[in-house]
Amino acid sequence: MDLFQWDTEAYFWAGRAWMNGADPYDPMLLTKMTGKLPLPFVYPPTVLPFIGILSLLPLPLFHLVFLAAKVGALILLIRCWRRIVGEHAGSLVWFAMLGFHGALFSDLGAGNIAVFEVLLAWLALEAWIEGRTERFAALIVLAGQPKLAPFAFLAMLTWRSPRHRRILAGSIAGLAVMMGVLIAISPDAWSRFLSVAAAIDERGRNNPCQMALWRDLMGIATGSIASGKAMIPYLLVSLAVGLATWTVGYRASGRGTEERRRAVLLAVLAYALIVPRFKDYSYLLLTPAAVEVFETMPSYKIIKYIFLVLGLMPFIPFSEHLPLVFAYLP
C-alpha cells in the first residue's frame, strides 16, 4: 500500500475496471491491473460511472485533480461551518486538524471522499436549520450515494409538521424507486458490493466506532460466528441514544433557529455513535459540534487543550502499541 492517497488509487483502478467492462469488486482482477494487492472497492455501483469517467485521466493527473477538488471542497466546508458556529469559528481549523485523532489529516492522507460527503451533509444540515426542508432532503440524498449511512439524517424530517413528514415519505419513496431501478439494471454489481461490504471488519484506530468497540470488548474475532453477540449492547445503546436525540430534536424543532441549530449539533453526535461503521476520517463531520461544546465551557479550557493534544496521538511513533482504549478515544 502506498503511504499517501491510497483510497484515491482504489477509486482509480475500480473506475478503470468498470470502464473496461470488468468487475471492480474483484480483488484478484484489481491485483492483476495494479501489480500489487490494492484496497477493496467498498462503494455502491451508483458512483462507478463518475469515477469511471475520471479514471480516463492518467493516474498522476487523477490524483492531482482529486486532491485539488478536495481542497476546494474543504474551503467551502469551512465557510459552511463558520456560518453555523458563528462566534466560535476561529477554532474550526484547529479542531478539524487535531480533533478526534486528527480527522482532517487522516482524510487527506488516505485520499478518501470524506470531505465531499461531509460538505454535502453540512450543507443539508444548514438548510435544515434555516427551514429549507426540500433542499435538506435533496442534499442528504446526494450525501448518501457513496456511503449510504447519511440517509439516516432523513429521520430528522419527523421532527416537524405533517408537511415535513410528507417530504420524508417522498424522499423515501424516491430513494426506493431509484435504488430499485439501479438494482434491477445491475443486480450482480449490487450483490458483489454487498458481499465485499459485509466482509469488512475494521476496528480500533482506523474505525473507532461503537460496533467495533463492542466486538473488541467482547473479544470477538473477525468472522467469528459469535459476532452477533455484539449486536445486543450495540442495539440497546443505539436505541437509547436515538430516542433521546429524537425527543430533544422534536421539542426543539418548533422553538426557532437557535434551538434547531443546537438540535442539529446533537443529532450529528448521535449519528456518530449509532452508525455501525465510522472511520477515523469520518469524525471530520463532528468538528462544529466539538467546537460548540468546548467553546461554550470557558471555565474548562484545559479540557479543550487536552482534547486537541490527544489528536496528536496517532502521529506518535509507538502509538500502535498503546492499550486498546486509546484507539477508541474519539
Short mmCIF file of C-alpha atoms in Angstrom, two decimals:
data_model
loop_
_atom_site.label_atom_id
_atom_site.label_comp_id
_atom_site.label_asym_id
_atom_site.label_seq_id
_atom_site.Cartn_x
_atom_site.Cartn_y
_atom_site.Cartn_z
CA MET A 1 0.00 0.00 0.00
CA ASP A 2 1.28 3.50 -0.80
CA LEU A 3 1.82 5.88 2.08
CA PHE A 4 -0.37 8.64 0.61
CA GLN A 5 -3.74 8.79 -1.16
CA TRP A 6 -4.31 5.01 -1.17
CA ASP A 7 -8.09 5.34 -1.31
CA THR A 8 -7.80 7.59 -4.36
CA GLU A 9 -5.82 4.88 -6.12
CA ALA A 10 -8.52 2.33 -5.25
CA TYR A 11 -11.11 4.62 -6.87
CA PHE A 12 -8.96 4.96 -9.97
CA TRP A 13 -8.46 1.24 -10.58
CA ALA A 14 -12.09 0.39 -9.78
CA GLY A 15 -13.15 3.03 -12.29
CA ARG A 16 -10.77 1.64 -14.90
CA ALA A 17 -12.11 -1.88 -14.34
CA TRP A 18 -15.70 -0.67 -14.71
CA MET A 19 -14.90 1.26 -17.90
CA ASN A 20 -13.36 -1.92 -19.36
CA GLY A 21 -16.48 -3.93 -18.53
CA ALA A 22 -14.73 -5.83 -15.72
CA ASP A 23 -15.71 -6.37 -12.08
CA PRO A 24 -14.43 -3.51 -9.87
CA TYR A 25 -15.22 -5.58 -6.75
CA ASP A 26 -12.88 -8.45 -7.74
CA PRO A 27 -9.61 -8.10 -5.73
CA MET A 28 -7.79 -10.62 -7.92
CA LEU A 29 -8.60 -8.64 -11.05
CA LEU A 30 -7.51 -5.37 -9.43
CA THR A 31 -4.28 -7.04 -8.33
CA LYS A 32 -3.56 -8.04 -11.93
CA MET A 33 -4.27 -4.49 -13.08
CA THR A 34 -2.13 -2.78 -10.46
CA GLY A 35 0.63 -5.34 -9.93
CA LYS A 36 0.00 -5.27 -6.16
CA LEU A 37 -2.80 -6.07 -3.73
CA PRO A 38 -5.00 -2.94 -3.68
CA LEU A 39 -7.57 -1.88 -1.14
CA PRO A 40 -11.02 -3.33 -1.86
CA PHE A 41 -13.53 -1.02 -3.51
CA VAL A 42 -16.37 -0.77 -0.99
CA TYR A 43 -18.77 1.72 -2.57
CA PRO A 44 -22.14 1.16 -4.25
CA PRO A 45 -22.34 0.87 -8.05
CA THR A 46 -24.01 4.29 -8.27
CA VAL A 47 -20.60 6.02 -8.01
CA LEU A 48 -18.90 3.90 -10.68
CA PRO A 49 -19.94 5.99 -13.73
CA PHE A 50 -18.48 9.12 -12.15
CA ILE A 51 -15.13 7.64 -11.13
CA GLY A 52 -15.08 5.63 -14.35
CA ILE A 53 -15.06 8.80 -16.42
CA LEU A 54 -12.39 10.37 -14.19
CA SER A 55 -10.26 7.23 -14.46
CA LEU A 56 -9.69 8.03 -18.15
CA LEU A 57 -7.11 10.51 -16.86
CA PRO A 58 -3.55 9.28 -16.23
CA LEU A 59 -3.14 8.15 -12.61
CA PRO A 60 -0.86 11.08 -11.53
CA LEU A 61 -3.33 13.58 -13.01
CA PHE A 62 -6.24 11.71 -11.39
CA HIS A 63 -4.51 12.10 -8.02
CA LEU A 64 -3.88 15.79 -8.65
CA VAL A 65 -7.44 16.56 -9.79
CA PHE A 66 -8.90 14.64 -6.87
CA LEU A 67 -6.70 16.40 -4.32
CA ALA A 68 -7.41 19.84 -5.82
CA ALA A 69 -11.15 19.12 -5.70
CA LYS A 70 -10.81 18.10 -2.05
CA VAL A 71 -9.03 21.34 -1.17
CA GLY A 72 -11.82 23.31 -2.86
CA ALA A 73 -14.48 21.27 -1.02
CA LEU A 74 -12.66 21.82 2.28
CA ILE A 75 -12.70 25.61 1.77
CA LEU A 76 -16.44 25.50 1.10
CA LEU A 77 -16.93 23.23 4.13
CA ILE A 78 -15.12 25.61 6.50
CA ARG A 79 -17.21 28.51 5.19
CA CYS A 80 -20.35 26.49 5.87
CA TRP A 81 -19.15 25.66 9.37
CA ARG A 82 -18.37 29.32 10.06
CA ARG A 83 -21.95 30.25 9.27
CA ILE A 84 -23.21 27.58 11.69
CA VAL A 85 -20.94 28.10 14.72
CA GLY A 86 -20.73 31.90 14.38
CA GLU A 87 -18.62 33.50 17.09
CA HIS A 88 -16.61 30.32 17.73
CA ALA A 89 -15.48 29.96 14.10
CA GLY A 90 -11.86 30.78 14.94
CA SER A 91 -11.34 27.30 16.40
CA LEU A 92 -12.71 25.35 13.43
CA VAL A 93 -9.44 24.66 11.61
CA TRP A 94 -7.66 23.57 14.79
CA PHE A 95 -10.48 21.22 15.73
CA ALA A 96 -10.66 19.83 12.19
CA MET A 97 -6.92 19.12 12.13
CA LEU A 98 -6.41 17.80 15.66
CA GLY A 99 -9.83 16.79 16.98
CA PHE A 100 -10.72 13.10 17.21
CA HIS A 101 -7.18 11.89 16.45
CA GLY A 102 -6.58 14.28 13.56
CA ALA A 103 -9.59 13.54 11.34
CA LEU A 104 -8.61 16.01 8.61
CA PHE A 105 -5.04 14.70 8.41
CA SER A 106 -6.41 11.15 8.19
CA ASP A 107 -8.69 12.11 5.32
CA LEU A 108 -6.05 13.99 3.35
CA GLY A 109 -3.55 11.17 3.84
CA ALA A 110 -5.94 8.42 2.82
CA GLY A 111 -7.38 10.31 -0.12
CA ASN A 112 -10.90 9.35 0.90
CA ILE A 113 -14.08 11.09 -0.23
CA ALA A 114 -14.99 12.05 3.35
CA VAL A 115 -14.61 15.80 2.73
CA PHE A 116 -17.16 15.69 -0.10
CA GLU A 117 -19.58 13.61 1.98
CA VAL A 118 -19.21 15.91 4.99
CA LEU A 119 -19.66 19.03 2.81
CA LEU A 120 -22.94 17.75 1.38
CA ALA A 121 -24.13 16.66 4.83
CA TRP A 122 -23.43 20.03 6.43
CA LEU A 123 -24.95 22.00 3.56
CA ALA A 124 -28.03 19.85 4.12
CA LEU A 125 -27.99 20.41 7.89
CA GLU A 126 -27.57 24.14 7.36
CA ALA A 127 -30.64 24.05 5.13
CA TRP A 128 -32.50 22.23 7.89
CA ILE A 129 -31.56 24.89 10.44
CA GLU A 130 -32.87 27.57 8.07
CA GLY A 131 -36.10 25.64 7.50
CA ARG A 132 -35.37 24.81 3.84
CA THR A 133 -36.63 21.28 4.08
CA GLU A 134 -36.72 20.38 0.40
CA ARG A 135 -33.08 21.43 -0.04
CA PHE A 136 -32.15 19.44 3.09
CA ALA A 137 -33.78 16.26 1.73
CA ALA A 138 -32.17 16.62 -1.71
CA LEU A 139 -28.68 17.19 -0.29
CA ILE A 140 -28.94 14.26 2.12
CA VAL A 141 -29.95 12.01 -0.77
CA LEU A 142 -26.80 13.16 -2.59
CA ALA A 143 -24.59 12.76 0.51
CA GLY A 144 -25.83 9.20 0.96
CA GLN A 145 -24.91 7.99 -2.51
CA PRO A 146 -21.29 6.91 -1.81
CA LYS A 147 -21.69 5.51 1.72
CA LEU A 148 -25.48 5.15 2.32
CA ALA A 149 -25.25 5.90 6.08
CA PRO A 150 -26.08 9.65 5.74
CA PHE A 151 -29.59 8.63 4.66
CA ALA A 152 -30.20 8.24 8.41
CA PHE A 153 -30.42 12.04 8.70
CA LEU A 154 -33.72 11.91 6.80
CA ALA A 155 -35.24 10.80 10.12
CA MET A 156 -34.95 14.45 11.17
CA LEU A 157 -37.91 15.16 8.90
CA THR A 158 -40.14 13.51 11.51
CA TRP A 159 -39.30 16.34 13.90
CA ARG A 160 -41.52 18.83 12.13
CA SER A 161 -45.09 19.24 10.86
CA PRO A 162 -47.03 16.74 8.73
CA ARG A 163 -45.83 18.65 5.66
CA HIS A 164 -42.27 17.70 6.50
CA ARG A 165 -43.33 14.13 7.05
CA ARG A 166 -44.73 14.17 3.52
CA ILE A 167 -41.30 15.26 2.30
CA LEU A 168 -39.84 12.38 4.30
CA ALA A 169 -42.28 9.96 2.69
CA GLY A 170 -41.49 11.39 -0.74
CA SER A 171 -37.74 11.12 -0.12
CA ILE A 172 -38.02 7.51 0.99
CA ALA A 173 -40.30 6.64 -1.90
CA GLY A 174 -37.96 8.35 -4.37
CA LEU A 175 -34.96 6.54 -2.91
CA ALA A 176 -36.79 3.21 -3.05
CA VAL A 177 -37.70 3.72 -6.71
CA MET A 178 -34.20 4.89 -7.64
CA MET A 179 -32.47 2.05 -5.81
CA GLY A 180 -34.94 -0.46 -7.21
CA VAL A 181 -34.23 0.67 -10.77
CA LEU A 182 -30.47 0.65 -10.21
CA ILE A 183 -30.52 -2.81 -8.66
CA ALA A 184 -32.72 -4.11 -11.47
CA ILE A 185 -30.27 -2.72 -14.06
CA SER A 186 -27.20 -4.22 -12.39
CA PRO A 187 -28.16 -6.87 -9.80
CA ASP A 188 -24.80 -8.67 -9.97
CA ALA A 189 -22.85 -5.50 -9.19
CA TRP A 190 -25.02 -4.78 -6.14
CA SER A 191 -24.67 -8.37 -4.95
CA ARG A 192 -20.88 -8.14 -5.20
CA PHE A 193 -20.87 -4.76 -3.47
CA LEU A 194 -22.90 -6.10 -0.53
CA SER A 195 -20.67 -9.15 -0.29
CA VAL A 196 -17.49 -7.06 -0.16
CA ALA A 197 -19.01 -4.59 2.34
CA ALA A 198 -20.14 -7.42 4.66
CA ALA A 199 -16.62 -8.87 4.72
CA ILE A 200 -15.05 -5.64 6.03
CA ASP A 201 -14.38 -5.75 9.78
CA GLU A 202 -12.07 -2.85 10.61
CA ARG A 203 -11.62 -1.88 14.24
CA GLY A 204 -9.59 0.26 16.58
CA ARG A 205 -7.74 3.34 15.38
CA ASN A 206 -8.90 3.04 11.76
CA ASN A 207 -12.57 2.50 12.65
CA PRO A 208 -13.22 3.75 16.21
CA CYS A 209 -16.98 3.19 16.22
CA GLN A 210 -19.37 1.71 18.73
CA MET A 211 -19.89 -1.59 16.91
CA ALA A 212 -16.14 -2.22 16.63
CA LEU A 213 -15.68 -1.28 20.28
CA TRP A 214 -18.21 -3.86 21.46
CA ARG A 215 -16.58 -6.55 19.33
CA ASP A 216 -13.18 -5.79 20.81
CA LEU A 217 -14.51 -5.55 24.38
CA MET A 218 -16.20 -8.94 23.98
CA GLY A 219 -13.13 -10.48 22.37
CA ILE A 220 -14.95 -11.43 19.17
CA ALA A 221 -12.61 -12.38 16.35
CA THR A 222 -13.08 -11.27 12.76
CA GLY A 223 -15.56 -13.53 11.02
CA SER A 224 -16.49 -15.28 14.27
CA ILE A 225 -19.93 -16.86 14.47
CA ALA A 226 -20.23 -15.17 17.86
CA SER A 227 -20.14 -11.69 16.28
CA GLY A 228 -23.91 -11.44 16.65
CA LYS A 229 -23.47 -11.15 20.42
CA ALA A 230 -22.02 -7.68 19.96
CA MET A 231 -25.27 -6.62 18.32
CA ILE A 232 -27.18 -6.76 21.61
CA PRO A 233 -25.33 -4.00 23.54
CA TYR A 234 -24.84 -2.08 20.28
CA LEU A 235 -28.57 -2.03 19.54
CA LEU A 236 -29.50 -1.17 23.15
CA VAL A 237 -27.11 1.79 23.29
CA SER A 238 -28.12 2.94 19.81
CA LEU A 239 -31.81 2.77 20.68
CA ALA A 240 -31.29 4.82 23.85
CA VAL A 241 -29.18 7.44 22.05
CA GLY A 242 -31.59 7.57 19.10
CA LEU A 243 -34.72 8.00 21.23
CA ALA A 244 -33.14 10.66 23.45
CA THR A 245 -31.89 12.61 20.43
CA TRP A 246 -35.20 12.34 18.59
CA THR A 247 -37.07 13.61 21.67
CA VAL A 248 -34.80 16.63 22.07
CA GLY A 249 -34.95 17.41 18.36
CA TYR A 250 -38.72 17.08 18.17
CA ARG A 251 -39.15 19.53 21.05
CA ALA A 252 -36.58 21.95 19.65
CA SER A 253 -37.93 21.97 16.09
CA GLY A 254 -40.67 24.49 16.88
CA ARG A 255 -38.60 26.82 19.06
CA GLY A 256 -36.72 28.84 16.49
CA THR A 257 -33.48 28.79 14.55
CA GLU A 258 -31.12 28.67 17.54
CA GLU A 259 -32.85 25.65 19.06
CA ARG A 260 -32.84 23.88 15.70
CA ARG A 261 -29.13 24.60 15.35
CA ARG A 262 -28.36 23.06 18.73
CA ALA A 263 -30.56 20.05 17.93
CA VAL A 264 -28.63 19.52 14.68
CA LEU A 265 -25.31 19.53 16.56
CA LEU A 266 -26.72 16.91 18.92
CA ALA A 267 -28.02 14.84 16.01
CA VAL A 268 -24.56 14.78 14.43
CA LEU A 269 -23.01 13.46 17.64
CA ALA A 270 -25.74 10.84 17.96
CA TYR A 271 -25.22 9.77 14.34
CA ALA A 272 -21.52 9.14 15.02
CA LEU A 273 -22.43 6.94 17.99
CA ILE A 274 -25.07 4.93 16.17
CA VAL A 275 -23.74 4.15 12.67
CA PRO A 276 -22.14 0.68 12.55
CA ARG A 277 -19.04 1.89 10.71
CA PHE A 278 -17.41 5.27 11.36
CA LYS A 279 -13.84 5.59 10.14
CA ASP A 280 -11.16 7.85 11.59
CA TYR A 281 -11.59 10.48 8.86
CA SER A 282 -15.39 10.35 9.26
CA TYR A 283 -15.00 12.25 12.54
CA LEU A 284 -14.44 15.37 10.47
CA LEU A 285 -18.24 15.56 10.47
CA LEU A 286 -18.22 16.36 14.20
CA THR A 287 -15.97 19.42 14.06
CA PRO A 288 -18.69 22.10 14.53
CA ALA A 289 -20.31 20.11 17.36
CA ALA A 290 -16.95 19.73 19.13
CA VAL A 291 -16.20 23.44 18.73
CA GLU A 292 -19.62 24.32 20.15
CA VAL A 293 -19.20 22.04 23.16
CA PHE A 294 -15.72 23.15 24.17
CA GLU A 295 -16.01 26.85 23.34
CA THR A 296 -19.16 27.21 25.45
CA MET A 297 -17.26 25.91 28.51
CA PRO A 298 -14.83 28.78 29.18
CA SER A 299 -14.25 27.60 32.75
CA TYR A 300 -12.83 24.31 31.47
CA LYS A 301 -10.34 25.45 28.82
CA ILE A 302 -7.86 22.83 29.97
CA ILE A 303 -10.24 20.13 28.74
CA LYS A 304 -10.26 21.68 25.27
CA TYR A 305 -6.47 21.69 25.12
CA ILE A 306 -6.27 18.10 26.35
CA PHE A 307 -8.75 17.14 23.64
CA LEU A 308 -6.63 18.81 20.95
CA VAL A 309 -3.32 17.45 22.23
CA LEU A 310 -4.76 13.91 22.20
CA GLY A 311 -5.32 14.46 18.50
CA LEU A 312 -1.57 14.13 18.03
CA MET A 313 -1.55 10.61 19.47
CA PRO A 314 -1.77 8.69 16.15
CA PHE A 315 1.33 10.53 14.95
CA ILE A 316 3.48 9.30 17.85
CA PRO A 317 5.82 6.53 16.58
CA PHE A 318 4.79 3.99 19.24
CA SER A 319 1.05 4.78 19.08
CA GLU A 320 0.20 1.36 17.62
CA HIS A 321 1.46 -0.27 20.81
CA LEU A 322 -0.73 1.78 23.17
CA PRO A 323 -3.56 -0.01 25.02
CA LEU A 324 -6.78 -0.59 23.09
CA VAL A 325 -8.64 2.16 24.95
CA PHE A 326 -6.52 4.84 23.23
CA ALA A 327 -7.68 3.68 19.81
CA TYR A 328 -11.29 4.36 20.81
CA LEU A 329 -10.78 7.75 22.48
CA PRO A 330 -12.61 9.61 19.66
#
